[in-house]
mmCIF file of C-alpha atoms in Angstrom:
data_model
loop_
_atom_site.group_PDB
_atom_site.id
_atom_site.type_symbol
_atom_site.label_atom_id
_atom_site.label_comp_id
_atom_site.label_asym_id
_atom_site.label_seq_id
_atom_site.Cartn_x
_atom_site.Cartn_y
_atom_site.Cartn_z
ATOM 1 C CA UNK A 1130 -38.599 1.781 17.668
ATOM 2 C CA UNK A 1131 -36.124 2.180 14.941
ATOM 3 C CA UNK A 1132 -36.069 5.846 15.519
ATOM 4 C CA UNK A 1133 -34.702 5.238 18.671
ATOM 5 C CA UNK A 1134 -32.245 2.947 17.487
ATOM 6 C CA UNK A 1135 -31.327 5.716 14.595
ATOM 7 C CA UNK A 1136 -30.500 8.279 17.441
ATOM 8 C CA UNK A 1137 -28.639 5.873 19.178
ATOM 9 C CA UNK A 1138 -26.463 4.981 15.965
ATOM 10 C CA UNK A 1139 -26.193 9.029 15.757
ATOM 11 C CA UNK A 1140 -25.019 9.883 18.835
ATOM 12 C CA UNK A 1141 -22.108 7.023 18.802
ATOM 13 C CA UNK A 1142 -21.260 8.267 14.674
ATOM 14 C CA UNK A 1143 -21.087 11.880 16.344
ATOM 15 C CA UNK A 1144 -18.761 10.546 19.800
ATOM 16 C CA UNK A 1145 -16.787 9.059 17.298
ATOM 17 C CA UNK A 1146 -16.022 12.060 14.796
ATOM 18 C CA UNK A 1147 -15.156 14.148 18.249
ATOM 19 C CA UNK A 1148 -13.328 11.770 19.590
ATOM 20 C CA UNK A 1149 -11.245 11.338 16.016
ATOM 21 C CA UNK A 1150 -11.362 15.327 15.967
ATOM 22 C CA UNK A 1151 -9.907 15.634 19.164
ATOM 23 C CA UNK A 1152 -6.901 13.082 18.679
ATOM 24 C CA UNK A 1153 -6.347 14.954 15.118
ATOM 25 C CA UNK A 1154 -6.458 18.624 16.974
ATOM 26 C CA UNK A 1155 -4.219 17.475 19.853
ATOM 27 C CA UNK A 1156 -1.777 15.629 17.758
ATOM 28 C CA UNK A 1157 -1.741 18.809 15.698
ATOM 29 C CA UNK A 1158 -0.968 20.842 18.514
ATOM 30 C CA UNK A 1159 2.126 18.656 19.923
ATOM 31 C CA UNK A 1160 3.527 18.786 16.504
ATOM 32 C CA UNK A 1161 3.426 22.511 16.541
ATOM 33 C CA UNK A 1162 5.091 22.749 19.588
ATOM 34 C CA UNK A 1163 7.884 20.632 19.036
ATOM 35 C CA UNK A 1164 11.368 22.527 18.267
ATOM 36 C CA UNK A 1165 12.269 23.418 14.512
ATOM 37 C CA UNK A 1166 15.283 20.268 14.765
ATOM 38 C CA UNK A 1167 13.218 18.230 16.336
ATOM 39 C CA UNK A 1168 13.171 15.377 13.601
ATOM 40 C CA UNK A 1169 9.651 14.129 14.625
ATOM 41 C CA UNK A 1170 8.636 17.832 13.902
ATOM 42 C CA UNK A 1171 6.008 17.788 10.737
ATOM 43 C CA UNK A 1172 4.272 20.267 8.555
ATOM 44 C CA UNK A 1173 0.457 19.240 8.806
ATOM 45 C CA UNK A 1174 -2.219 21.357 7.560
ATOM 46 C CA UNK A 1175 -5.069 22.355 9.515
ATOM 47 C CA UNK A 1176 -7.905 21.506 7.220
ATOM 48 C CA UNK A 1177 -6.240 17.486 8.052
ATOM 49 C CA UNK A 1178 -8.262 17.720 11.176
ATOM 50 C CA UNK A 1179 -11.319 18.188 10.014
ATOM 51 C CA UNK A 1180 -10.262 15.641 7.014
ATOM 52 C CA UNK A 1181 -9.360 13.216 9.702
ATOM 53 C CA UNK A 1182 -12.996 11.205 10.914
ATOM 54 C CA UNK A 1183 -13.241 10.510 6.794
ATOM 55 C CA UNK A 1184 -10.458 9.529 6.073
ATOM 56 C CA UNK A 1185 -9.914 7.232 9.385
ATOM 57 C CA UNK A 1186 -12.107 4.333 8.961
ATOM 58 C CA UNK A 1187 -10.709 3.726 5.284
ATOM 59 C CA UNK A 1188 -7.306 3.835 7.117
ATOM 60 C CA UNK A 1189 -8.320 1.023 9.979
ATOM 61 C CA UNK A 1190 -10.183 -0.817 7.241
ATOM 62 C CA UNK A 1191 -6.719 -1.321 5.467
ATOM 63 C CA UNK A 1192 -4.600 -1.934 8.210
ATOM 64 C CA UNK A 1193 -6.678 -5.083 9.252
ATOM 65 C CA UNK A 1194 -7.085 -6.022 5.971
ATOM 66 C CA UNK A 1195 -3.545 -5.929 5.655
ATOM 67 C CA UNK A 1196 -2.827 -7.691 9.428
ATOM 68 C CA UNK A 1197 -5.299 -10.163 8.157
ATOM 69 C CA UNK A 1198 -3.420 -10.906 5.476
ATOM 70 C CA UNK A 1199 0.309 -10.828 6.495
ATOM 71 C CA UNK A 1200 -1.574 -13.070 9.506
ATOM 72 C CA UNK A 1201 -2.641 -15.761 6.756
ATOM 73 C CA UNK A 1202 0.597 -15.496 4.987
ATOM 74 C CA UNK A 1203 2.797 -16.343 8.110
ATOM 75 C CA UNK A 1204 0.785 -19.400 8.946
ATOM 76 C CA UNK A 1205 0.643 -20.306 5.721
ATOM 77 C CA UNK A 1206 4.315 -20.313 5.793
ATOM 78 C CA UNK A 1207 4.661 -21.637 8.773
ATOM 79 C CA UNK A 1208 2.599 -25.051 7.913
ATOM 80 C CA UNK A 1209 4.480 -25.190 4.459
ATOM 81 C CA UNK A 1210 8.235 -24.921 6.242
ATOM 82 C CA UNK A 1211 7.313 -27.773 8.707
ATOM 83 C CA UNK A 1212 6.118 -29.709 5.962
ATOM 84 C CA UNK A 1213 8.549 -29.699 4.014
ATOM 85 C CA UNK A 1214 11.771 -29.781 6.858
ATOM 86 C CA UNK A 1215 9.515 -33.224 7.585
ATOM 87 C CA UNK A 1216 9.144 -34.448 4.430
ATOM 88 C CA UNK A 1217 12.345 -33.522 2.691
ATOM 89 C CA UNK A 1218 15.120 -33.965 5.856
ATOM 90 C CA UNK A 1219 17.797 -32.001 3.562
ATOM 91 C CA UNK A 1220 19.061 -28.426 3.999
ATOM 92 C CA UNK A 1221 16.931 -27.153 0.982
ATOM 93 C CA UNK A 1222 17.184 -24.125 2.760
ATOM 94 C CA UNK A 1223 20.450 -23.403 1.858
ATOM 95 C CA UNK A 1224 20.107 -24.075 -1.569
ATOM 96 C CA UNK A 1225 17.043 -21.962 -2.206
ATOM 97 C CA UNK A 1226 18.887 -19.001 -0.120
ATOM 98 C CA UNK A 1227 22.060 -19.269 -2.614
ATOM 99 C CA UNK A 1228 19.808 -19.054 -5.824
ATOM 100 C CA UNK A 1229 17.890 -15.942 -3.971
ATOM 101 C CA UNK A 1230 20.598 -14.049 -2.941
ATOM 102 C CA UNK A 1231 22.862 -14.686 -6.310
ATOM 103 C CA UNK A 1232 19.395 -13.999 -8.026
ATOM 104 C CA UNK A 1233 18.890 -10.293 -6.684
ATOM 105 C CA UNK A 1234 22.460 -9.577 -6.035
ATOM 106 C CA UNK A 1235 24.370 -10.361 -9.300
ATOM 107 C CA UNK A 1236 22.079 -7.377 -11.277
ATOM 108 C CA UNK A 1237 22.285 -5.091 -8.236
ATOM 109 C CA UNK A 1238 26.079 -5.141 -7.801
ATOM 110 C CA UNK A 1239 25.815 -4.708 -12.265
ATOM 111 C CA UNK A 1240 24.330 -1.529 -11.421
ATOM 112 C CA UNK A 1241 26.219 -0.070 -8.503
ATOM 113 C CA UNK A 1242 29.823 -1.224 -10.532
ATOM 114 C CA UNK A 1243 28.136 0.750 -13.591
ATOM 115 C CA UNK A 1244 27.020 3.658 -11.441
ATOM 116 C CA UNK A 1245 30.574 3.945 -9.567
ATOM 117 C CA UNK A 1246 32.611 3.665 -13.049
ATOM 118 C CA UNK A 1247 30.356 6.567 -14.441
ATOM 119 C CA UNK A 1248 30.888 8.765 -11.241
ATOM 120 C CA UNK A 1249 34.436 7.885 -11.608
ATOM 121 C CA UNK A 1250 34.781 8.158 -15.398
ATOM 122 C CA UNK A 1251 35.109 12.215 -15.406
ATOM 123 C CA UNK A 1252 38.292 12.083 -12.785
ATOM 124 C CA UNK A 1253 40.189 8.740 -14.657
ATOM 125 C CA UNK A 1254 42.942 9.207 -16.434
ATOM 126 C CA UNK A 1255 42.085 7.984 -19.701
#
């Protein structure tokens, strides 16, 4: 009985690596026909195809880890903002956004004034 279950599990593992091999090999092919200025236009290598059913599930496995979490995150802040519009009734909003933004833009205009006067500095006139 468990054979036959084993074969079963088999057969799907190998529908799946064709069916993962085939997506990889056409994709592949479309990319190679594209036009040389065709910005979508990559340079794969063809050993990525064969690379592809092994390295896929790892890939999935991320991306709904990650969906799971940016999920989780977004109600989280979600229940958080409506609990504190409700229990606070004042435009903290604002406040917060003006601490932020002064926060990460005072250093980053620092650094684009110093970068400007040093691409400057050769063509001044002192």
């Amino acid at each position: 009985m468990l054979l036959y279950y084993t074969g079963d599990i088999c057969k799907g593992i190998l529908i799946l690596f064709l069916l993962i091999w085939l997506i990889a090999g056409y994709t592949f092919i479309v990319n190679q026909n594209r036009s040389a200025d065709d910005p979508k236009k990559d340079v794969y290598h063809p050993f990525a195809i064969l690379l592809a059913p092994v390295t896929f599930p790892f890939f999935a496995l991320a991306a709904l880890v990650v969906f799971f979490i940016r999920a989780l995150l977004f109600a989280l802040f979600l229940i958080i903002f409506s609990i504190l519009l409700i229990a606070l009734r004042k435009p903290f909003i604002f406040k917060l956004w003006d601490m932020f933004a002064t926060w990460i833009g005072d250093p980053l205009l620092k650094a684009n004034t110093a970068l400007i006067r040093m691409a400057i500095r050769p063509w001044s006139s002192k």
